[in-house]
Coordinates of C-alpha atoms and ligand atoms in Angstrom, one line a residue:
M1 CA 116.0 62.4 87.3
A2 CA 113.2 64.1 86.7
E3 CA 112.1 65.4 83.5
T4 CA 112.0 69.1 82.6
V5 CA 108.4 70.1 83.5
P6 CA 106.9 72.7 80.8
P7 CA 106.2 76.0 82.6
L8 CA 102.5 76.0 82.0
T9 CA 102.1 72.1 83.6
Q10 CA 103.6 73.9 86.6
V11 CA 101.5 76.7 87.2
E12 CA 98.5 74.5 86.4
Q13 CA 99.3 72.5 89.3
L14 CA 99.7 75.7 91.3
S15 CA 96.3 76.6 90.4
A16 CA 95.0 73.2 91.4
L17 CA 96.6 73.9 94.3
L18 CA 94.8 76.9 95.0
Q19 CA 91.4 76.0 93.9
K20 CA 92.0 72.5 95.9
V21 CA 93.9 74.1 99.2
A22 CA 91.6 76.7 99.4
L23 CA 88.1 75.8 98.5
T24 CA 88.2 72.0 99.7
A25 CA 89.5 73.0 102.7
E26 CA 87.0 75.8 102.8
S27 CA 84.0 73.7 102.1
A28 CA 84.7 70.9 104.4
N29 CA 85.7 73.3 107.1
Q30 CA 89.3 72.1 107.6
K31 CA 92.5 73.5 108.3
V32 CA 94.8 74.0 105.9
N33 CA 98.1 72.1 106.9
W34 CA 101.7 71.8 105.0
E35 CA 101.1 68.0 104.5
S36 CA 97.9 68.6 102.8
I37 CA 99.9 71.4 100.9
L38 CA 102.4 69.2 99.6
K39 CA 100.7 66.3 99.2
L40 CA 98.7 68.2 96.6
L41 CA 101.6 70.2 95.2
G42 CA 103.3 66.9 94.0
T43 CA 102.0 64.2 92.2
D44 CA 103.2 60.6 91.1
E45 CA 105.9 62.2 88.3
H46 CA 106.5 65.0 90.2
S47 CA 108.0 66.2 93.5
P48 CA 106.0 69.7 95.4
G49 CA 109.3 71.5 94.2
D50 CA 109.0 70.7 90.5
V51 CA 105.3 72.6 90.6
L52 CA 107.0 75.8 92.0
N53 CA 110.1 75.6 89.7
G54 CA 110.3 78.5 87.5
V55 CA 107.6 80.9 89.2
G56 CA 109.8 84.5 89.6
E57 CA 111.4 84.2 92.9
D58 CA 109.7 87.3 94.2
T59 CA 106.4 85.6 93.8
L60 CA 107.6 82.6 95.6
K61 CA 109.2 84.2 98.6
E62 CA 105.6 86.1 99.0
L63 CA 103.9 83.3 98.1
L64 CA 105.9 80.9 100.8
E65 CA 105.4 83.6 103.2
F66 CA 101.2 84.1 102.8
L67 CA 101.1 79.9 102.8
D68 CA 103.1 79.6 106.2
I69 CA 100.8 82.2 107.9
W70 CA 98.0 80.9 106.2
I71 CA 98.9 77.0 107.9
S72 CA 100.3 78.9 111.1
G73 CA 96.8 80.0 112.0
R74 CA 97.4 83.2 112.7
N75 CA 96.7 86.4 110.9
T76 CA 99.7 88.3 111.0
M77 CA 100.3 91.3 109.0
I78 CA 103.1 91.1 106.8
P79 CA 104.4 94.4 106.9
T80 CA 103.9 97.0 104.2
K81 CA 104.4 100.2 103.8
W82 CA 101.1 102.1 104.1
E83 CA 100.2 100.3 107.4
A84 CA 99.1 102.5 110.5
D85 CA 102.1 103.8 112.5
Y86 CA 101.7 104.1 116.0
T87 CA 105.2 105.2 116.6
D88 CA 105.6 108.8 118.6
L89 CA 101.9 109.5 118.7
V90 CA 101.0 111.9 121.1
Y91 CA 97.5 110.8 122.7
C92 CA 95.4 114.0 123.6
S93 CA 92.0 113.5 125.7
T94 CA 90.8 116.7 126.4
V95 CA 90.2 120.1 124.3
E96 CA 92.6 121.9 126.8
E97 CA 95.1 119.4 126.0
V98 CA 95.1 119.6 122.3
Q99 CA 94.9 123.4 122.7
A100 CA 98.4 123.0 124.3
K101 CA 99.8 121.1 121.6
V102 CA 98.9 123.3 119.1
K103 CA 100.2 126.3 121.5
E104 CA 103.6 124.3 121.6
C105 CA 103.9 123.8 118.2
L106 CA 103.6 127.6 117.6
S107 CA 105.9 128.6 119.9
N108 CA 108.4 125.7 119.0
G109 CA 108.1 125.7 114.9
S110 CA 106.8 122.3 114.6
I111 CA 104.3 121.4 112.2
L112 CA 101.2 119.2 114.2
R113 CA 99.1 116.3 112.2
I114 CA 96.0 114.8 113.5
A115 CA 95.5 111.0 113.0
G116 CA 92.3 109.0 112.5
A117 CA 92.8 105.8 111.9
Q118 CA 95.4 106.4 108.9
H119 CA 93.5 104.6 106.2
S120 CA 94.2 107.7 104.1
T121 CA 97.8 107.5 102.6
P122 CA 100.6 108.2 104.7
E123 CA 101.2 111.6 103.4
A124 CA 97.9 113.0 103.7
V125 CA 97.8 112.2 107.5
F126 CA 101.6 112.6 108.5
A127 CA 104.2 114.8 107.5
P128 CA 106.9 113.5 105.3
E129 CA 110.1 112.3 107.0
G130 CA 112.3 115.2 108.2
E131 CA 109.9 117.6 108.8
K132 CA 109.4 118.5 112.4
A133 CA 106.1 117.5 113.6
I134 CA 103.9 116.5 116.6
R135 CA 101.4 113.6 115.7
V136 CA 98.5 113.5 117.7
K137 CA 95.9 111.1 118.4
L138 CA 92.3 111.5 120.2
E139 CA 91.6 109.6 123.0
G140 CA 89.0 109.7 126.3
D141 CA 86.3 112.6 126.1
L142 CA 87.6 112.8 122.4
R143 CA 86.7 109.7 121.4
A144 CA 83.2 109.4 123.6
I145 CA 79.7 110.3 122.7
E146 CA 77.3 112.6 124.9
W147 CA 73.8 112.0 123.8
L148 CA 72.0 115.4 123.7
G149 CA 68.1 114.4 123.1
K150 CA 65.6 112.7 121.0
D151 CA 63.0 114.0 118.5
P152 CA 60.1 111.8 119.0
V153 CA 58.1 113.3 115.6
N154 CA 61.0 112.5 113.5
D155 CA 62.3 109.9 115.2
T156 CA 65.9 111.3 115.5
I157 CA 68.6 111.8 117.8
T158 CA 71.1 114.2 118.6
L159 CA 74.7 113.4 119.7
R160 CA 77.8 115.1 120.3
V161 CA 80.4 112.7 119.1
G162 CA 84.5 112.9 120.1
A163 CA 86.3 113.3 116.6
G164 CA 88.4 110.5 117.3
C165 CA 85.8 108.3 118.3
N166 CA 85.8 105.2 115.3
L167 CA 82.5 104.2 113.1
G168 CA 83.1 101.0 113.4
I169 CA 86.0 99.0 114.8
D170 CA 89.3 99.5 113.8
P171 CA 91.5 95.9 114.0
S172 CA 94.9 98.1 114.0
D173 CA 93.9 99.8 117.1
P174 CA 93.8 98.1 120.5
N175 CA 91.4 100.9 122.1
S176 CA 89.1 100.5 119.3
N177 CA 85.9 98.1 120.4
A178 CA 82.4 97.7 120.0
S179 CA 81.6 99.5 123.2
N180 CA 83.2 102.7 121.8
S181 CA 82.2 102.3 118.6
L182 CA 79.7 105.2 116.7
T183 CA 77.4 102.4 114.8
R184 CA 77.3 99.9 117.5
Q185 CA 76.4 102.3 120.2
L186 CA 73.6 104.3 117.9
D187 CA 72.3 100.6 116.7
A188 CA 71.7 99.7 120.6
R189 CA 70.0 102.8 121.1
G190 CA 67.8 102.2 117.9
Y191 CA 69.1 104.7 115.5
A192 CA 71.6 104.4 112.4
L193 CA 73.3 106.8 110.3
P194 CA 72.1 106.9 106.4
I195 CA 75.1 106.0 104.9
L196 CA 78.8 104.4 105.2
G197 CA 81.8 103.8 103.6
G198 CA 82.6 100.4 101.9
M199 CA 84.3 99.5 105.4
S200 CA 84.0 101.3 108.7
H201 CA 87.3 101.1 110.6
Q202 CA 87.9 105.3 110.3
T203 CA 87.3 107.9 112.7
I204 CA 84.7 110.2 112.3
G205 CA 86.9 113.0 112.3
G206 CA 89.2 111.3 109.4
Y207 CA 86.2 110.4 107.6
M208 CA 84.6 113.7 107.1
S209 CA 88.0 115.1 106.3
T210 CA 88.5 113.6 103.2
S211 CA 85.0 113.7 102.2
T212 CA 84.6 109.7 102.2
A213 CA 81.5 108.7 100.9
G214 CA 79.3 105.3 100.2
G215 CA 77.8 104.4 96.9
S216 CA 74.5 106.5 97.1
I217 CA 73.2 109.3 95.4
D218 CA 70.5 109.2 98.1
F219 CA 73.0 109.8 101.5
G220 CA 75.9 111.4 102.1
C221 CA 77.6 112.2 105.4
A222 CA 76.4 116.2 104.8
D223 CA 72.9 114.9 105.9
S224 CA 74.0 114.0 109.3
I225 CA 76.4 116.4 110.4
L226 CA 74.9 119.8 112.6
A227 CA 78.3 121.5 113.7
I228 CA 81.5 120.7 114.3
E229 CA 83.8 122.0 117.3
L230 CA 88.0 122.7 116.2
V231 CA 91.0 123.9 117.6
D232 CA 92.2 126.4 115.3
G233 CA 96.0 127.0 114.4
Q234 CA 96.1 129.7 117.1
G235 CA 95.1 127.1 119.9
Q236 CA 91.6 128.7 119.9
V237 CA 88.2 126.6 120.2
R238 CA 85.7 127.2 117.2
K239 CA 82.3 126.1 116.9
L240 CA 80.7 126.1 113.5
D241 CA 77.1 125.3 113.1
K242 CA 75.7 124.5 109.6
V243 CA 72.7 127.1 110.2
A244 CA 74.3 129.7 112.1
N245 CA 77.8 129.4 110.4
P246 CA 77.0 128.2 106.5
D247 CA 80.5 129.1 104.8
E248 CA 83.0 128.4 107.6
F249 CA 80.8 125.1 108.5
N250 CA 81.0 124.2 104.6
A251 CA 84.8 125.2 104.1
A252 CA 86.3 123.6 107.2
V253 CA 84.5 120.2 107.2
V254 CA 86.4 118.7 104.6
S255 CA 89.7 120.1 105.1
M256 CA 92.4 117.3 105.6
G257 CA 93.2 118.6 108.9
L258 CA 94.3 122.1 107.5
F259 CA 91.9 124.2 109.3
G260 CA 92.2 122.8 112.7
V261 CA 92.0 120.0 115.2
F262 CA 88.3 118.8 115.2
T263 CA 87.4 117.8 118.3
H264 CA 83.9 117.5 118.7
I265 CA 81.0 116.9 116.1
T266 CA 77.6 117.1 116.7
I267 CA 75.3 114.8 114.5
T268 CA 71.7 113.7 113.8
A269 CA 70.7 110.1 113.3
G270 CA 67.3 108.6 112.5
K271 CA 65.9 105.1 113.3
K272 CA 67.6 102.1 112.5
Y273 CA 67.1 100.1 109.6
L274 CA 67.8 97.1 107.4
V275 CA 69.7 97.0 104.3
K276 CA 67.5 94.4 101.7
G277 CA 70.0 93.8 98.9
K278 CA 71.7 91.4 96.1
E279 CA 74.8 90.7 95.7
E280 CA 75.9 88.3 92.5
T281 CA 79.0 88.1 90.2
V282 CA 77.9 88.4 86.4
L283 CA 79.8 88.8 83.3
R284 CA 80.2 92.6 82.6
P285 CA 77.6 92.8 79.6
N286 CA 75.0 91.6 81.8
S287 CA 75.9 93.9 84.5
I288 CA 74.7 97.3 85.6
I289 CA 78.1 99.0 84.8
T290 CA 77.3 97.7 80.8
S291 CA 76.4 101.2 80.1
G292 CA 75.7 104.4 81.6
T293 CA 72.0 104.1 81.2
A294 CA 72.2 100.9 83.2
F295 CA 74.6 102.5 86.0
L296 CA 72.3 105.4 86.0
D297 CA 68.9 103.5 86.1
A298 CA 70.5 100.9 89.0
V299 CA 71.8 104.0 91.1
H300 CA 68.1 105.9 90.8
Q301 CA 66.5 102.6 91.5
N302 CA 68.4 101.8 94.8
H303 CA 69.5 103.4 97.7
Y304 CA 73.3 101.5 97.7
V305 CA 75.0 100.6 94.7
H306 CA 78.5 99.3 94.6
N307 CA 80.4 97.1 92.0
V308 CA 83.7 95.9 91.7
W309 CA 84.7 95.4 88.0
F310 CA 87.0 92.4 87.3
A311 CA 88.5 93.3 84.0
A312 CA 91.1 91.1 83.1
E313 CA 91.3 89.4 79.9
F314 CA 88.8 86.1 79.6
V315 CA 87.4 87.3 83.3
N316 CA 85.6 90.5 82.2
S317 CA 82.8 89.6 85.5
V318 CA 81.3 92.2 88.0
L319 CA 80.6 91.6 91.5
Q320 CA 77.5 93.8 91.8
W321 CA 76.1 95.3 95.1
T322 CA 72.7 96.6 95.3
G323 CA 70.5 97.5 98.4
N324 CA 67.7 99.3 99.8
Q325 CA 66.8 100.6 103.5
V326 CA 63.8 98.5 105.0
A327 CA 62.0 99.0 108.4
E328 CA 63.6 96.6 111.1
D329 CA 60.3 94.4 111.9
P330 CA 58.5 91.2 111.3
G331 CA 58.2 92.0 107.6
N332 CA 61.8 91.6 107.2
P333 CA 63.4 88.8 108.5
V334 CA 66.9 89.1 109.2
V335 CA 69.0 87.3 106.4
P336 CA 72.7 88.0 107.6
Y337 CA 75.3 89.4 104.3
V338 CA 78.1 86.9 103.7
H339 CA 81.3 88.5 102.2
P340 CA 82.8 86.4 99.5
L341 CA 86.2 86.9 101.7
E342 CA 84.4 86.5 104.9
S343 CA 86.3 83.0 106.1
R344 CA 90.0 83.2 106.9
N345 CA 90.7 80.5 104.3
M346 CA 89.2 82.4 101.4
N347 CA 91.2 85.5 102.2
Y348 CA 94.4 83.7 102.4
A349 CA 92.9 82.0 99.3
A350 CA 92.5 85.3 97.1
A351 CA 96.0 86.6 98.7
T352 CA 97.7 83.6 96.6
T353 CA 95.8 84.2 94.0
F354 CA 96.3 87.8 93.6
L355 CA 100.3 86.4 93.4
A356 CA 99.7 83.7 91.0
T357 CA 97.2 85.8 88.7
A358 CA 99.9 89.1 88.5
W359 CA 102.7 86.6 88.0
L360 CA 100.7 84.5 85.3
T361 CA 99.5 87.6 83.6
Y362 CA 102.7 89.2 83.2
D363 CA 104.2 85.5 82.0
N364 CA 101.9 86.0 79.2
A365 CA 99.3 83.4 80.2
P366 CA 96.0 85.5 80.7
Q367 CA 93.8 82.6 80.1
L368 CA 95.5 80.6 83.0
A369 CA 95.5 83.5 85.5
A370 CA 91.6 83.9 84.5
L371 CA 91.0 80.5 85.6
I372 CA 92.4 80.8 89.1
F373 CA 90.8 84.4 89.4
N374 CA 87.5 82.9 88.4
I375 CA 88.0 79.7 90.8
I376 CA 88.0 82.6 93.8
Q377 CA 85.3 84.5 92.3
P378 CA 82.7 82.2 90.0
V379 CA 80.7 84.1 87.7
G380 CA 76.9 83.2 88.3
S381 CA 77.2 83.1 92.6
V382 CA 74.7 85.5 93.9
Q383 CA 73.1 86.0 97.3
N384 CA 70.2 87.7 99.2
F385 CA 70.6 89.6 102.1
C386 CA 69.1 91.6 104.8
D387 CA 71.1 92.5 107.3
H388 CA 71.8 95.2 110.2
W389 CA 73.0 98.8 108.5
Y390 CA 75.7 99.0 110.5
R391 CA 77.0 95.1 108.9
A392 CA 75.5 95.7 105.5
L393 CA 76.8 99.0 104.7
P394 CA 80.8 98.8 105.3
N395 CA 80.9 95.0 103.8
D396 CA 84.4 95.0 103.7
D397 CA 84.7 94.9 107.2
L398 CA 84.0 91.1 107.0
A399 CA 87.0 90.4 105.0
L400 CA 90.8 90.4 106.6
I401 CA 91.2 93.7 105.1
D402 CA 93.8 95.0 107.6
V403 CA 96.3 91.4 107.0
V404 CA 96.1 89.9 103.8
I405 CA 93.5 91.9 101.7
R406 CA 95.3 95.1 102.2
V407 CA 94.6 97.8 99.6
Q408 CA 95.8 101.1 98.2
F409 CA 93.4 103.1 96.3
T410 CA 93.1 106.2 93.9
E411 CA 90.0 107.5 93.3
I412 CA 88.3 109.6 90.5
W413 CA 85.1 111.1 90.8
I414 CA 83.6 112.5 87.4
D415 CA 80.0 113.9 86.8
L416 CA 77.5 111.3 87.2
E417 CA 76.3 112.5 83.6
D418 CA 79.4 111.6 81.9
A419 CA 79.1 107.8 83.5
Q420 CA 78.7 106.4 79.4
K421 CA 81.8 108.6 78.3
V422 CA 83.7 106.9 81.5
F423 CA 82.5 103.1 80.6
D424 CA 83.8 104.1 77.3
T425 CA 86.8 105.2 78.2
L426 CA 87.7 102.5 80.7
T427 CA 86.7 100.0 78.2
T428 CA 89.3 101.1 75.6
L429 CA 91.7 101.0 78.3
F430 CA 91.5 97.8 78.8
K431 CA 91.1 96.5 75.5
N432 CA 94.4 98.1 74.4
D433 CA 96.4 97.7 77.9
L434 CA 96.0 93.9 79.2
F435 CA 97.8 95.1 82.6
A436 CA 95.4 97.9 83.4
A437 CA 93.3 95.6 85.1
G438 CA 95.8 94.5 87.1
N439 CA 95.4 91.1 89.3
F440 CA 92.2 92.7 91.3
G441 CA 89.4 94.9 90.5
V442 CA 87.9 98.1 89.9
E443 CA 85.3 99.6 91.9
I444 CA 82.8 101.7 90.3
Y445 CA 80.3 103.3 92.3
P446 CA 78.1 106.8 92.7
G447 CA 78.2 109.4 95.2
K448 CA 76.0 112.1 96.4
K449 CA 76.4 115.8 95.6
S450 CA 77.8 117.6 99.1
P451 CA 77.7 121.0 100.2
F452 CA 81.1 121.2 101.4
W453 CA 83.1 123.1 99.3
M454 CA 86.1 121.2 99.1
S455 CA 84.5 117.5 98.6
M456 CA 84.8 115.7 95.8
S457 CA 81.2 116.0 94.9
Y458 CA 80.8 119.3 95.5
G459 CA 78.0 120.5 93.3
R460 CA 77.1 117.2 91.1
D461 CA 76.4 113.9 91.9
V462 CA 79.1 111.6 91.0
I463 CA 80.4 108.5 89.3
R464 CA 83.7 107.1 90.9
I465 CA 86.5 105.1 89.5
D466 CA 88.5 103.5 92.1
P467 CA 91.1 100.9 91.1
Y468 CA 92.5 98.5 93.3
W469 CA 96.2 98.2 94.3
W470 CA 96.9 95.2 96.5
E471 CA 99.8 95.9 98.6
Y472 CA 101.8 92.8 98.3
N473 CA 101.9 92.8 94.9
V474 CA 105.5 91.8 94.0
I475 CA 104.9 92.5 90.3
G476 CA 104.3 96.1 89.0
D477 CA 104.5 99.6 90.5
L478 CA 101.8 101.1 92.3
D479 CA 102.2 104.5 90.5
E480 CA 102.8 103.3 87.3
Y481 CA 99.6 100.9 87.6
F482 CA 97.2 104.2 88.5
E483 CA 99.0 106.4 86.1
K484 CA 97.2 104.0 83.5
F485 CA 93.7 105.5 85.0
W486 CA 94.9 109.0 85.7
K487 CA 96.0 109.2 81.7
V488 CA 92.8 108.5 80.6
L489 CA 90.3 109.9 83.5
L490 CA 92.3 113.0 84.7
P491 CA 91.7 114.8 81.5
F492 CA 88.1 114.8 81.8
E493 CA 87.1 118.0 83.0
S494 CA 84.8 117.2 85.7
A495 CA 87.4 114.5 87.0
R496 CA 88.3 115.4 90.9
L497 CA 90.8 112.8 92.7
H498 CA 89.8 111.8 96.5
W499 CA 92.1 113.6 99.1
G500 CA 92.6 110.6 101.4
K501 CA 93.8 108.2 98.5
H502 CA 97.4 108.4 96.0
W503 CA 97.5 111.4 93.9
P504 CA 99.5 111.9 90.7
A505 CA 103.1 113.7 91.3
V506 CA 103.1 117.5 91.5
G507 CA 103.4 118.9 88.2
K508 CA 102.0 116.2 86.0
T509 CA 100.0 117.2 83.4
Y510 CA 96.8 115.3 81.9
G511 CA 95.5 116.3 78.6
S512 CA 94.2 119.9 78.7
R513 CA 93.9 120.3 82.5
K514 CA 96.5 122.5 84.5
A515 CA 99.3 120.8 85.8
I516 CA 99.2 118.6 89.6
G517 CA 99.1 121.2 91.9
P518 CA 97.2 124.6 93.1
G519 CA 96.1 125.2 89.5
F520 CA 94.6 121.9 88.8
V521 CA 92.7 122.2 92.3
E522 CA 91.6 125.4 91.4
E523 CA 89.8 124.6 88.4
S524 CA 88.3 121.7 89.9
Y525 CA 86.9 123.4 93.1
P526 CA 85.1 126.7 92.2
K527 CA 85.2 127.6 96.1
F528 CA 88.9 127.1 96.3
G529 CA 90.0 130.6 96.3
E530 CA 87.7 131.2 99.2
W531 CA 88.6 128.2 100.9
K532 CA 92.2 129.2 101.2
A533 CA 91.3 132.7 102.3
L534 CA 89.2 131.4 104.9
R535 CA 91.8 129.0 106.0
A536 CA 94.2 131.7 106.3
Q537 CA 92.5 133.1 109.1
F538 CA 91.8 129.5 110.9
D539 CA 95.8 128.6 110.5
P540 CA 97.9 132.0 109.6
K541 CA 100.8 130.4 110.7
N542 CA 100.4 127.6 108.7
V543 CA 101.0 125.3 111.9
F544 CA 99.0 122.4 110.1
V545 CA 101.0 122.9 106.6
T546 CA 103.2 119.7 105.6
K547 CA 104.6 119.7 102.1
Y548 CA 102.8 117.6 101.0
W549 CA 99.5 119.7 101.3
N550 CA 101.6 123.0 100.1
D551 CA 102.9 121.5 97.0
L552 CA 99.4 120.0 96.3
L553 CA 97.3 123.3 97.7
G554 CA 99.8 126.0 97.5
F555 CA 99.6 127.9 100.6
E556 CA 103.3 129.8 101.1
A557 CA 103.0 131.0 97.1
E558 CA 100.2 133.4 98.7
Ligands
FAD1 C1 90.2 99.6 103.0 C2 89.6 100.9 102.9 C3 88.5 101.3 102.5 C4 87.8 102.1 102.0 N1 86.3 102.8 101.5 C5 86.3 103.7 101.0 C6 85.1 104.2 100.6 O1 84.4 103.4 100.4 N2 84.4 105.6 100.6 C7 85.7 106.3 100.9 O2 85.1 107.5 100.1 N3 86.8 106.1 100.9 C8 86.9 105.1 101.5 N4 88.5 104.9 101.6 C9 89.2 106.1 102.4 C10 89.0 106.5 103.8 O3 87.8 106.4 104.3 C11 89.8 107.6 103.9 O4 91.1 107.6 103.5 C12 89.1 108.2 105.2 O5 90.0 109.8 105.6 C13 90.0 107.1 106.5 O6 89.7 108.0 107.6 P1 90.6 108.0 109.2 O7 90.5 108.1 110.3 O8 91.9 106.7 108.9 O9 91.6 109.3 109.3 P2 93.3 109.6 108.6 O10 93.2 108.8 107.4 O11 93.8 109.4 109.9 O12 93.4 110.6 108.4 C14 92.7 111.6 107.0 C15 92.5 113.2 107.1 O13 91.9 113.4 108.1 C16 92.8 114.3 108.7 N5 92.1 113.9 110.2 C17 92.0 113.2 111.1 N6 91.0 113.3 112.5 C18 91.2 114.5 112.2 C19 90.5 115.6 112.9 N7 89.7 114.9 114.2 N8 90.4 116.8 113.0 C20 91.0 117.6 111.7 N9 91.6 116.4 110.5 C21 91.6 115.2 110.9 C22 93.9 113.5 108.5 O14 94.7 115.0 109.4 C23 94.1 113.5 107.3 O15 94.5 114.5 106.4 C24 88.7 103.7 102.2 C25 90.3 103.5 102.7 C26 90.5 101.9 102.7 C27 91.9 102.1 103.6

């Protein structure tokens, strides 16, 4: 009879599996197969079954599912409740079709919601179940580009972009490809956007609507947008120009689908460039997020900065990424950026690591969890790169973020001046609560002051705190996890929450702030009252308003 294996020995062997299967296969460029897994799992004394004995049932089920997909060679997504929903979408290819849909909703009392790539929380995009709603997606002319003209003096180009155009390529959308991507078409003509988010699957309409931003205080999306065209809540086309209609323009750009359906965005783009930078994993005391001063220095010295803090006990490392624009010329040879999860093997290894580390952490083996984690993201790894802007800036495009590294977020934007207080608060949080570090990381990055009234960075540069919740976590609960951060960060007077990411339930209170809902938003955004008044002119019948947005922003109470 096989002797009983102490739990730690079992998980140690499981960690050996992760280490050997993932990294050995990776370095030898081998395919992973069941035979190699079973061989690695079993030892002379124990069968593979012994090794997995004692691992939580849910963890084991998910682990086997990932291992199965991993060795199959497919990149099939295991369904989650957050994936993009393409059922019952109404595709509109022209402005007239959008107008007709708004009028149809007005006449039959439906809500109209417009989807981009659906990277925001489902409730920010669509109507919750039970609400009568039409779900529109833009196609054809409304994702095409019209090239309006070049300015040879400033070396810029002006273009009118269909709001449904993806910035990069959205792997979940069968109609999205390199030839209809905004970044690829711009680059092919010699131009570039000054900034992108950490990935570029979004549509330009969805990107603007939630005030998406990359890690920079030098560049923001407001630098590029000159004018917008939208179909309002009465089916009328409105054109808003940055110079001619500054109030309406600054109110409407960030409006979460509540002012109307953006159909076209006129933007300006400058000469294309490379991003020269460095990515390294260091211990937090040696990192640029060790203090407010270090962070501010890095943010002022670099065009682009983003960091993922792996705050788990015995880990406490930071993946820090800094970069600067340089000219695309022979003096700057291209050195491609390599994502830590660029290969398929590393993505699946990371997925199985998340499962193992969550289970081990909750099972009180944080030291072992740290050991496994450090195999995937070792301290000391460093790379210098000098890559094309559309590849280096949205670097997470290079990982399988739509399949196995699927993540949900909440994101808190706080005045950059408060950076030190933020670090003190997070340090205390991680010290007092082992589980706040989770099994992944917390992104810490800056954002540029925005002119858009409802932007989370309206009026000030910001520090942003973005905890990651891996969608396949079988241990813990998303709201409970984010609550740990809301509890300590939302009491900051200057805290605002990203519109496209998770929010606490309406009615919850944090510190001396008003309860989550219209009062909380009103004390966060000085132009909220004016924004609501303007919105009422654009959408007097509330054709775009769902229960989610009404509870949060309070339109019907007016
Ligand atoms: C993996 C991942 C990484 C991310 N990285 C970042 C990041 O680095 N920085 C950051 O700030 N955010 C980031 N986000 C958030 C993301 O950028 C936003 O959620 C963004 O809104 C998604 O754009 P979308 O095209 O998917 O729009 P959707 O999510 O489909 O829609 C967002 C909102 O815009 C509205 N909308 C969409 N199209 C239109 C239109 N044509 N007219 C009017 N309203 C419209 C929708 O109704 C909805 O309210 C990330 C999200 C994910 C999943």
